Coordinates of N, CA and C in Angstrom, one line a residue:
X989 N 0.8 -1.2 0.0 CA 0.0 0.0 0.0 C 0.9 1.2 0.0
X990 N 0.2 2.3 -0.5 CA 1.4 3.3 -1.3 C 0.8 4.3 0.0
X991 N 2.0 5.3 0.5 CA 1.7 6.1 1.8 C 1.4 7.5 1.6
X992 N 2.0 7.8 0.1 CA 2.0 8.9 -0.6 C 0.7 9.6 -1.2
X993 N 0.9 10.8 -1.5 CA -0.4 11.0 -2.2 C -0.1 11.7 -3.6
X994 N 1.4 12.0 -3.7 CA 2.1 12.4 -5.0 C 2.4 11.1 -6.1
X995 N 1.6 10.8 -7.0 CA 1.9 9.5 -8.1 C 3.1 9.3 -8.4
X996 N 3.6 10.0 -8.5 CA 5.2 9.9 -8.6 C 6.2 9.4 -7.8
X997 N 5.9 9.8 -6.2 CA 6.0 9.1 -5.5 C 5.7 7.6 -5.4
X998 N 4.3 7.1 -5.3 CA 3.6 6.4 -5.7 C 4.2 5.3 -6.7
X999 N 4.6 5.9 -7.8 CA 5.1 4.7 -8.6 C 6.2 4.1 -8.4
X1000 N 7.2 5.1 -7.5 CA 8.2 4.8 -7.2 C 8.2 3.7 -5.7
X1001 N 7.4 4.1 -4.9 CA 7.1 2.7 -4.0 C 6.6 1.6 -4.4
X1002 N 5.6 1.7 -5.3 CA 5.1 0.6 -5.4 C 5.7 -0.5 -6.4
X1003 N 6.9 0.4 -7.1 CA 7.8 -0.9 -8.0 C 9.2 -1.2 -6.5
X1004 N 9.3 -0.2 -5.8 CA 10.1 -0.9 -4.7 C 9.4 -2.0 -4.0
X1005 N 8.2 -2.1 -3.8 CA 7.6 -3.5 -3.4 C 8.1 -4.7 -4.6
X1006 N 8.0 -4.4 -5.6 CA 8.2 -5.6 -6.3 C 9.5 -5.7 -7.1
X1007 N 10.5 -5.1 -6.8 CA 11.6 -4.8 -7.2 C 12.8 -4.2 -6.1
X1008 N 13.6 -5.4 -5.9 CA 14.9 -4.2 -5.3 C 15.4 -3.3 -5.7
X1009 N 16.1 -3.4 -7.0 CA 16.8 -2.8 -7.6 C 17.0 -2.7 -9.1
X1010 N 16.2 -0.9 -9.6 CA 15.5 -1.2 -10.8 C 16.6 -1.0 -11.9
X1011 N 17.9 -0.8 -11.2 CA 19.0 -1.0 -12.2 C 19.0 -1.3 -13.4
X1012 N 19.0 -2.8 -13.2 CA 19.4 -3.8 -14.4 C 18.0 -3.2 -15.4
X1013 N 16.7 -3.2 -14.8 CA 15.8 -2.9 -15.8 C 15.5 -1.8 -16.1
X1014 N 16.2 -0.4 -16.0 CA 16.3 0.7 -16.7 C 17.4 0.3 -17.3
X1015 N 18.8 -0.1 -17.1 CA 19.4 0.1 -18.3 C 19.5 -0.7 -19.2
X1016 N 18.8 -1.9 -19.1 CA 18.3 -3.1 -20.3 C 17.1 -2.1 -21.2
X1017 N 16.7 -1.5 -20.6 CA 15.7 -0.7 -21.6 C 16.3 0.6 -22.4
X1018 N 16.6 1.0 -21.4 CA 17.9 2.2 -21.8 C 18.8 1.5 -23.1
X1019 N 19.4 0.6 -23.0 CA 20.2 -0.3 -24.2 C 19.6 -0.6 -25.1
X1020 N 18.3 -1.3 -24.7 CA 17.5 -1.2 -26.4 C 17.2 -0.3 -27.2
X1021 N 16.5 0.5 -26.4 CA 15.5 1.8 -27.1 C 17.2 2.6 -27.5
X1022 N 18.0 3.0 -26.6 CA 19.0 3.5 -27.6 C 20.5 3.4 -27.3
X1023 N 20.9 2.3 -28.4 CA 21.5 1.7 -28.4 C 23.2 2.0 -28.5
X1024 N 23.1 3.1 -28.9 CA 24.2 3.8 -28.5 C 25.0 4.8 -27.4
X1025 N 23.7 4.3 -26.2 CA 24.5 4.3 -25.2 C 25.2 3.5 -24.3
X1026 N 25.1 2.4 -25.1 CA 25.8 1.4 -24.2 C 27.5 2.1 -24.3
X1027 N 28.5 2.4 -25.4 CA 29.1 2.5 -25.4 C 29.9 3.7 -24.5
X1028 N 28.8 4.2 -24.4 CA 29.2 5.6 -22.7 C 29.6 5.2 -21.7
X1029 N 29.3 3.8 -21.2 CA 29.5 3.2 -20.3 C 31.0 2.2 -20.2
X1030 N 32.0 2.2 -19.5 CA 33.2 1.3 -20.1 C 32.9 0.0 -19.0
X1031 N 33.7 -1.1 -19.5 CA 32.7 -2.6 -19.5 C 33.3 -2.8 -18.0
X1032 N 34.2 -2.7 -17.5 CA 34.6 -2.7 -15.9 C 34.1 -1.8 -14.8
X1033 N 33.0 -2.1 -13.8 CA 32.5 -0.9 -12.7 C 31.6 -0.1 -13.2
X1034 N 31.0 -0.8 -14.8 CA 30.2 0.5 -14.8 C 28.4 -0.1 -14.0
X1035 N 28.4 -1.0 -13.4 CA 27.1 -1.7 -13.2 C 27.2 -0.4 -11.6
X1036 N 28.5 0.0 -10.8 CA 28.3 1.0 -9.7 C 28.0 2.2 -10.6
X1037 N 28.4 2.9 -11.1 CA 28.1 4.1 -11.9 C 26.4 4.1 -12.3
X1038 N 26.3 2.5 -13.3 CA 24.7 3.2 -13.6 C 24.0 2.8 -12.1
X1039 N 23.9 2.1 -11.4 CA 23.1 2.3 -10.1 C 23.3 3.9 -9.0
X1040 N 24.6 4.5 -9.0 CA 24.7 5.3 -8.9 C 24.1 6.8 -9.6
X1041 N 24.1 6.5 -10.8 CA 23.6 7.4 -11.5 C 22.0 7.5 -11.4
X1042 N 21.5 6.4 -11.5 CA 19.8 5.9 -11.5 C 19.3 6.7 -9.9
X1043 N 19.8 6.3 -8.8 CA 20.0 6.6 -7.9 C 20.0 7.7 -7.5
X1044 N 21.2 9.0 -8.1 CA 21.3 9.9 -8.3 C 19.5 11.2 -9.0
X1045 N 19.2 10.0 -9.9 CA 18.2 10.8 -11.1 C 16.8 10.7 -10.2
X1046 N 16.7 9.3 -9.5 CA 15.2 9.1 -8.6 C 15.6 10.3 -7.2
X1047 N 16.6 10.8 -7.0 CA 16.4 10.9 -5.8 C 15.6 12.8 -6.7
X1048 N 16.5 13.2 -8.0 CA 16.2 14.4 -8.3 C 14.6 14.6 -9.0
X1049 N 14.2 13.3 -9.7 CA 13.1 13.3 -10.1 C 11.8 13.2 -9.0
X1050 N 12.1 12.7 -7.4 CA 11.0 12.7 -6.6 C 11.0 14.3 -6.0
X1051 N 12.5 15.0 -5.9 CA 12.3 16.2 -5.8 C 11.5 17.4 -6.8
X1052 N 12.1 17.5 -7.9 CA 11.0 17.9 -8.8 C 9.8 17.9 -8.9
X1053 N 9.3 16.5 -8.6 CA 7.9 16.4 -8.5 C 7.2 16.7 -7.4
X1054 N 8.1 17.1 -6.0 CA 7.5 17.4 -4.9 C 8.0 18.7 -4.7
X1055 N 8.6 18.9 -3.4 CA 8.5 20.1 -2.8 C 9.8 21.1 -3.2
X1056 N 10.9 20.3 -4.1 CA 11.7 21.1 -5.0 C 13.0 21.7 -3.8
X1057 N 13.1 20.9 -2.9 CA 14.3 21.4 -1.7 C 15.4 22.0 -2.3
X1058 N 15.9 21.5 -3.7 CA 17.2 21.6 -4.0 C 17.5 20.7 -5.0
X1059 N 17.5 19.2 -4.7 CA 18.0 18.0 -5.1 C 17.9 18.2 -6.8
X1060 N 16.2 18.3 -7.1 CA 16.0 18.7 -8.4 C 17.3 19.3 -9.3
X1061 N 17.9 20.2 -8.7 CA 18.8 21.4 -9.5 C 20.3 20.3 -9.8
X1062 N 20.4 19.3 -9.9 CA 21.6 18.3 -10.2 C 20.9 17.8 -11.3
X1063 N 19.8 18.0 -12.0 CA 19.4 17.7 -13.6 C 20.2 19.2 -14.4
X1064 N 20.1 20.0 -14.0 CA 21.3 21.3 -14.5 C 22.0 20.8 -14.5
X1065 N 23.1 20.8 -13.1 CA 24.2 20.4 -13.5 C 24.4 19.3 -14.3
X1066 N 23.7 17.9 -13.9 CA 24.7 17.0 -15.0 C 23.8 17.2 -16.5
X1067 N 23.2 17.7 -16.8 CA 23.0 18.2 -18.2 C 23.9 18.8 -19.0
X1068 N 25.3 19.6 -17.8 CA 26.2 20.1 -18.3 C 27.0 19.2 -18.2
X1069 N 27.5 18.5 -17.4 CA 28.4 17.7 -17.2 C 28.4 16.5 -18.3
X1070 N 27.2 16.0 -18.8 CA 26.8 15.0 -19.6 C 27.2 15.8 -21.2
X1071 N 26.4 16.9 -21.1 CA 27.2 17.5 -22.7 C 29.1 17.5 -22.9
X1072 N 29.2 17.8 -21.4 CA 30.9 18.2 -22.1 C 31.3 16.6 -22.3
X1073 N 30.6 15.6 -21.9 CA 30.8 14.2 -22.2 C 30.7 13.9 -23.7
X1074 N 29.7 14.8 -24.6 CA 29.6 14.4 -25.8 C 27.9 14.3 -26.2
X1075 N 27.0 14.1 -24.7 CA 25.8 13.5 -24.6 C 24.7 15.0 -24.7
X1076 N 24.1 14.3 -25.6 CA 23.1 15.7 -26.2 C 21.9 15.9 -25.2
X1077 N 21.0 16.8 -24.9 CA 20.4 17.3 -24.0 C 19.0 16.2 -24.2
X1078 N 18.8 16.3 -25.7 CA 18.1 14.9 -26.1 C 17.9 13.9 -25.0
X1079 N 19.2 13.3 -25.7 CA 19.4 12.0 -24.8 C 19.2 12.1 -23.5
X1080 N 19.9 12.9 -23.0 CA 19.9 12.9 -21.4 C 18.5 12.7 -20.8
X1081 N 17.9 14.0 -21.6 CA 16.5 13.8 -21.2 C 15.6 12.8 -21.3
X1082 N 15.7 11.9 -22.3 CA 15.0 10.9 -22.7 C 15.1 9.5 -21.3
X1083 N 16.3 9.7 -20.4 CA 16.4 8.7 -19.6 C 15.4 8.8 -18.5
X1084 N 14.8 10.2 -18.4 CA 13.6 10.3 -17.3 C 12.7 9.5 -18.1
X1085 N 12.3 9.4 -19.6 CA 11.4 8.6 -19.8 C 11.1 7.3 -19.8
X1086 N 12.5 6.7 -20.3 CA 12.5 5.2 -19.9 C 12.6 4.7 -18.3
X1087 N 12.9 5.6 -17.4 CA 12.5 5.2 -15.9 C 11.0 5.5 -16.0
X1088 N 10.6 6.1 -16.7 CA 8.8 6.0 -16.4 C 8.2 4.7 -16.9
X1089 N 8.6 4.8 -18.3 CA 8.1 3.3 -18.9 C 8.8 1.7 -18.2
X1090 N 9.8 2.1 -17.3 CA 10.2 1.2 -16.8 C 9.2 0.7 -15.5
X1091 N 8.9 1.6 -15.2 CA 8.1 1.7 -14.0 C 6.7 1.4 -14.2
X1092 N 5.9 1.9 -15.3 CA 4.9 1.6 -15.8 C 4.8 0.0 -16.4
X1093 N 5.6 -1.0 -16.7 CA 5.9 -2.5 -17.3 C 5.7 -2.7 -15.9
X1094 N 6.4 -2.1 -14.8 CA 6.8 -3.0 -13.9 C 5.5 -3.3 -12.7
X1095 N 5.0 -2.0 -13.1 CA 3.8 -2.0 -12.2 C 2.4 -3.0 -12.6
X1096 N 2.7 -2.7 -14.1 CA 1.2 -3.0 -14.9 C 0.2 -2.9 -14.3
X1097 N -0.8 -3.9 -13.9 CA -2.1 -3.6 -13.6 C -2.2 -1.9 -12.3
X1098 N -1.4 -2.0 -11.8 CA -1.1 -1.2 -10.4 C -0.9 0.1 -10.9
X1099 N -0.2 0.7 -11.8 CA 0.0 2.0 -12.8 C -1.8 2.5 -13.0
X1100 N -1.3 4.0 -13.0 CA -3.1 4.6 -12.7 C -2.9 5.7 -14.0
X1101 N -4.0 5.9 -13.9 CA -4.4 7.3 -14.7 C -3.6 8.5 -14.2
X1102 N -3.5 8.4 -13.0 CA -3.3 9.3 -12.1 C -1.5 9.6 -12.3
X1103 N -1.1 8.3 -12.6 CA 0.7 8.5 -12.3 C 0.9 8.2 -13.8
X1104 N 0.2 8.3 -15.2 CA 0.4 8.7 -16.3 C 0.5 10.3 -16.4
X1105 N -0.9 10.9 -16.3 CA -0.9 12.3 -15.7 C 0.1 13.0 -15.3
X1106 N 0.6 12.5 -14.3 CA 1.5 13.3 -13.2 C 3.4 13.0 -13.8
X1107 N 3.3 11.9 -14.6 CA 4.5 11.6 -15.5 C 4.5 12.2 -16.4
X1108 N 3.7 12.0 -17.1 CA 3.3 13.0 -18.6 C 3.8 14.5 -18.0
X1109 N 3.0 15.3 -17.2 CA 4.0 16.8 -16.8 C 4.5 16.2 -16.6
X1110 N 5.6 15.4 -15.3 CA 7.2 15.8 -15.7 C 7.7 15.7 -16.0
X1111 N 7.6 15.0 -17.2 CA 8.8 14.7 -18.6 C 8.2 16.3 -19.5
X1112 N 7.8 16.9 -19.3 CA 7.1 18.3 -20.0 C 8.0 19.4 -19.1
X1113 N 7.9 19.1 -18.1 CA 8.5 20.1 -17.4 C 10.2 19.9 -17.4
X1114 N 10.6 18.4 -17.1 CA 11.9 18.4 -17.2 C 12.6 18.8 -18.7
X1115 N 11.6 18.6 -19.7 CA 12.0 18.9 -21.0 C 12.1 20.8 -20.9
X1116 N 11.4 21.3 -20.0 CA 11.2 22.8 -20.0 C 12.4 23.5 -19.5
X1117 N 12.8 22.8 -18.5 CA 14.0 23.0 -17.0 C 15.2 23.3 -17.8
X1118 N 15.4 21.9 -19.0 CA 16.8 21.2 -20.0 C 16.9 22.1 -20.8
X1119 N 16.0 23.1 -21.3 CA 16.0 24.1 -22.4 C 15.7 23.0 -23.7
X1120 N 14.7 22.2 -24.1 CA 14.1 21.5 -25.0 C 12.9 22.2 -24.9
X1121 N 12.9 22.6 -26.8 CA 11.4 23.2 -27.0 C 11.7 21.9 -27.9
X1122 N 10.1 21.8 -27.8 CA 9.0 20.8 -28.9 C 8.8 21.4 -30.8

């Protein structure tokens, strides 16, 4: 049972009930859908980096969607940090979406109206924050 009343939140608990660690299945999705980021990653240590990184992105994505303390503002920074890497603002941003669709597979029947809504803005808004117009 979810304690939250933010979907966002919400989604994020309720795939930690059925999921330890959504790692491996963001970046198996991440690798399909685009496939040229595997090569960003070098093949020794990078399984601490993407958990670290994922990690890093949930703790700034539940900020955003809530009360905005701060945490949010490390999508700035590594937006810059990821370009001087070579990684386009595109991409970067696209990885909040495959944590959503990751979370939506993972939930299935359990995924609501409510936490499409509330995802749908903030991939709108995080696309706003990154300087991506439509």
């Amino acid at each position: 049972m979810s304690t939250s009343s933010n979907p966002i939140e919400q989604s994020f608990e309720l795939a930690a009930l059925r999921c330890a660690d959504l790692t491996p299945l963001v970046y198996q999705r991440l690798f399909s859908q685009r496939p040229e980021t595997r090569a960003m990653f070098r093949s020794q240590g990078s399984e601490l980096v993407m958990g670290s990184m994922l990690a890093l992105t949930i703790e700034a994505i539940l900020d955003f969607a809530g009360e905005r303390r701060g945490h949010f503002r490390l999508i700035a920074c590594e937006i810059a940090s990821h370009e001087a890497y070579g990684t386009p603002r595109e991409l970067f941003v696209a990885f909040f979406g495959i944590i959503r669709d990751t979370l939506h597979d993972l939930l299935g029947d359990e995924w609501s109206p409510e936490m499409t809504g509330a995802w749908d803005r903030l991939l709108v808004a995080i696309e706003a924050f990154a300087g991506i117009t439509a």
